[in-house]
Every structure is written in C-alpha cells, then in structure tokens.
XYZ file of C-alpha atoms in Angstrom:
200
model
C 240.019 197.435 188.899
C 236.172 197.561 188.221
C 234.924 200.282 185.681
C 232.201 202.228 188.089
C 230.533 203.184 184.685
C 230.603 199.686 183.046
C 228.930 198.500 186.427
C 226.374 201.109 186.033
C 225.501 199.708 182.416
C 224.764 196.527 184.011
C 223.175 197.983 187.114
C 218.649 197.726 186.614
C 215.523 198.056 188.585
C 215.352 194.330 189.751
C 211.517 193.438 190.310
C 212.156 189.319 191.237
C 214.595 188.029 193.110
C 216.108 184.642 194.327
C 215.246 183.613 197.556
C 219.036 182.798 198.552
C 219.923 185.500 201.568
C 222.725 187.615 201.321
C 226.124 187.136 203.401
C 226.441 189.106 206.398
C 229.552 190.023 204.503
C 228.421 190.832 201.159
C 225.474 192.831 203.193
C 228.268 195.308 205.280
C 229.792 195.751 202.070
C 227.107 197.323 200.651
C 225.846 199.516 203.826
C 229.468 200.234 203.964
C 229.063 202.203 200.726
C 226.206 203.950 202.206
C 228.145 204.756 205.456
C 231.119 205.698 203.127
C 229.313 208.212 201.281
C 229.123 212.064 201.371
C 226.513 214.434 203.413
C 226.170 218.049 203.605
C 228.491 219.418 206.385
C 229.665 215.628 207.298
C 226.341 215.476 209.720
C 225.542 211.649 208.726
C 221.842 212.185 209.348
C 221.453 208.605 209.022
C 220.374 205.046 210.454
C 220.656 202.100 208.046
C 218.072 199.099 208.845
C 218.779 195.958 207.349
C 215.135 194.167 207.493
C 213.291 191.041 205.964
C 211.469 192.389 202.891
C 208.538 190.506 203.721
C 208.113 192.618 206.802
C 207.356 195.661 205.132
C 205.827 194.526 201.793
C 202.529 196.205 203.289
C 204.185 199.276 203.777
C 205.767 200.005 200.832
C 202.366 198.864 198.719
C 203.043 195.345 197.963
C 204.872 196.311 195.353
C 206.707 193.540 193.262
C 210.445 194.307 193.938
C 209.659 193.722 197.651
C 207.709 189.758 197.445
C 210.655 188.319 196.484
C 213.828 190.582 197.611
C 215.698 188.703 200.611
C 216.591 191.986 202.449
C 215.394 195.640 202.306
C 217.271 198.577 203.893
C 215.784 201.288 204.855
C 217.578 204.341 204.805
C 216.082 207.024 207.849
C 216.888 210.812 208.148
C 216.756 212.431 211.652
C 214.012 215.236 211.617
C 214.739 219.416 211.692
C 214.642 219.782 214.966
C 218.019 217.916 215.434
C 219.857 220.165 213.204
C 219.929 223.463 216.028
C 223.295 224.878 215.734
C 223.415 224.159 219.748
C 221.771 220.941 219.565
C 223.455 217.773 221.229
C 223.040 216.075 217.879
C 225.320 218.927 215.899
C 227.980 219.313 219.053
C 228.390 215.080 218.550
C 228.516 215.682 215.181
C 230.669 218.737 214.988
C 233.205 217.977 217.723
C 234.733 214.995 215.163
C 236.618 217.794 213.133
C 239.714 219.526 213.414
C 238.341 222.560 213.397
C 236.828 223.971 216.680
C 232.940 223.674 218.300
C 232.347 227.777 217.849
C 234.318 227.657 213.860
C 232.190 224.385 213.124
C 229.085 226.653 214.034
C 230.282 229.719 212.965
C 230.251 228.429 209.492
C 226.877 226.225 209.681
C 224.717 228.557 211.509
C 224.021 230.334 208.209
C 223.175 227.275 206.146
C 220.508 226.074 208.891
C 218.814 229.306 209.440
C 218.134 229.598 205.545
C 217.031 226.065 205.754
C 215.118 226.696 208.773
C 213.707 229.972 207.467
C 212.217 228.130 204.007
C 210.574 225.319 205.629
C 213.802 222.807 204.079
C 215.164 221.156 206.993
C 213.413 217.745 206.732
C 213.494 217.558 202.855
C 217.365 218.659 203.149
C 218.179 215.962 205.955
C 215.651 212.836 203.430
C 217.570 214.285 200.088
C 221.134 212.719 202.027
C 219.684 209.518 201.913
C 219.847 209.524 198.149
C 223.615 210.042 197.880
C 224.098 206.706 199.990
C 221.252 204.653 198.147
C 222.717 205.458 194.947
C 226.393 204.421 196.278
C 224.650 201.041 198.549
C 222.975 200.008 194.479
C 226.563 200.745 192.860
C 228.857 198.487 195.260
C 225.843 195.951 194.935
C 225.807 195.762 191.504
C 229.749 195.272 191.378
C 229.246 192.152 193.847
C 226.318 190.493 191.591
C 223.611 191.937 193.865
C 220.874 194.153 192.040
C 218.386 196.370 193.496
C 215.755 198.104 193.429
C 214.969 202.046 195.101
C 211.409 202.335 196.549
C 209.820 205.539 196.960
C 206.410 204.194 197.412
C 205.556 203.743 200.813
C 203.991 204.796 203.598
C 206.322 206.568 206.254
C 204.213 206.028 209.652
C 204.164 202.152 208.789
C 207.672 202.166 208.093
C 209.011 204.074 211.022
C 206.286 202.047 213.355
C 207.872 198.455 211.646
C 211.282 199.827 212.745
C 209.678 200.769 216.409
C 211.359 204.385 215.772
C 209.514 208.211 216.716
C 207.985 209.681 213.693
C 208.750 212.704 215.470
C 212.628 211.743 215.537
C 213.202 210.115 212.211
C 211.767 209.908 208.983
C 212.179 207.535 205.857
C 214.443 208.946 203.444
C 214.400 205.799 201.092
C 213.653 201.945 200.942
C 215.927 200.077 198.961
C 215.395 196.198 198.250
C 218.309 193.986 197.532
C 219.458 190.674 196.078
C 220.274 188.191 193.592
C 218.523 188.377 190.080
C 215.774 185.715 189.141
C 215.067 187.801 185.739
C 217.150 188.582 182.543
C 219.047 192.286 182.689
C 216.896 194.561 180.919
C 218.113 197.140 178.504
C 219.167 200.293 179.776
C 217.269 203.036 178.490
C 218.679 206.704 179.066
C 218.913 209.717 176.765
C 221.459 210.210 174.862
C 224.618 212.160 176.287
C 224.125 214.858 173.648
C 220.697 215.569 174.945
C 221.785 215.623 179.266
C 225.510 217.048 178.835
C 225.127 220.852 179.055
C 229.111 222.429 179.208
C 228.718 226.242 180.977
C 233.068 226.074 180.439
C-alpha cells in the first residue's frame, strides 16, 4: 500500500511536460479523486472539465506549466445564488441523505444566512475546489503524473472557453497535468517544528 506522505515528498510544481496524452483511464482516476473528495454539507458545488492545455494557455497567462501540459482541468464552483435553502440546486442536493428535506434545511439554513449575510457565498463555494485539486495532484502523483495548480488566470476567458454563464459558475482552480520532462526538484517546506502548533 502506497505511503500518501512519501508520495507527497515526491509530488512538485511541474513547469514542462511530455507531450504523450494521458489514458482515459489514468485521467478518471485522477478526477475520481476530485469527485471522491469532501465539501461542506456534501453540496458538490462542482463541474470538472478535462480540456487541451493549449486551449486555454491565453487564459491562464501563457504561463509555462500550461505550453507543454497534455491536459488541464478546470475545476468550476456554482455561484451564491444556487445555495438558497429552497433552491432546486440544494433540494437535488439535499434529498440524497437519509435525513429528511425540512432536517437537511433545518440544519443548513443557519450556515448560508451567515454566509449570505458576510458577502462569503462565492468565495465559500471556489475554496471547495481546493480540497479536490489537492486530492486530483495526490492520486496523480501516485500514478507517475505530476501537476501543476494555476491560480493565474482570467475567469471570463475561462468560463467563455468552457461556453459556461459567468453568472452560473465560476473558476475555482486550473490544474495542469502530465508526465514529467524535467528532474524532481527539491522540496522545500519549513520545518515541522516551526508549522506544528499542539493546543492538546
């Protein structure tokens, strides 16, 4: 059984890649690590694109992870207005759980009207997105594929590329993937001593 930590050791920014394409198998595993993963109140606020890097290399900046990756996915969020306690999206959402409709919004109701109230909705619904990218990069990593996150870009382009509503969905994160054409770098992170903090 693979180490998750060892993996993560092993795990860099990739900035060139090899132009061989991913397996539609080795691809679902990885989106199946970001469908897998955890969101607040089991909502899923995601879609996960799987798109030719080259088609959004102006959007995210040219930057140099996406010339050469095979395949980015984008990771998209649905906007606030989705997450009404009496919204169809919630009652789809909400209806999957043993507990009923009225206790699934009974206990929610609270959350979104705090979110609501400070303006958090949309940055709540984006943050999700990092749970799965983080998860997508780890299951990668363990199948030889490396990665790199992009947080440069420009939304509008992005959501237009994907032919979505800006007014629907946002982008929560890019991610490009594939096979390493560049050494692993060292991994440089501060010590444990320094980012361990035990409140016990």
């Amino acid at each position: 059984m693979s180490n998750v930590n060892t993996i993560l050791r092993h795990r860099f920014a990739c900035k060139k890649y090899k132009s061989t394409m991913l397996s539609r198998e080795v691809i679902d595993e990885i989106l199946e690590a970001g469908r897998l993963s955890p969101t607040s109140f089991g909502l899923e606020p995601w879609t996960f694109h799987v798109c030719k890097s080259e088609d959004l290399l102006s959007s995210c900046f040219y930057q140099e992870s996406m010339k050469s990756a095979p395949i980015t996915v984008v990771i998209t969020t649905k906007r606030g207005h989705f997450f009404d306690p009496m919204s169809d999206f919630i009652k789809k959402r909400a209806i999957r759980f043993p507990s009923t409709l009225d206790e699934f919004i009974d206990d929610y109701k609270g959350y979104y009207e705090f979110l609501r109230d400070n303006s958090s909705l949309d940055s709540w619904s984006r943050s999700q997105s990092y749970i799965a990218c983080a998860n997508m990069m780890t299951r990668a990593a363990e199948l030889g594929v490396q990665s790199c996150a992009i947080e440069g870009y420009d939304n509008d382009k992005v959501i237009s590329a994907l032919k979505l509503d800006k007014d629907d969905e946002e982008v929560g994160i890019v991610i490009a993937f594939g096979y390493p054409d560049e050494e692993e770098r060292e991994k440089i992170r501060i010590s444990a001593e320094e980012a361990f903090v035990y409140h016990l």
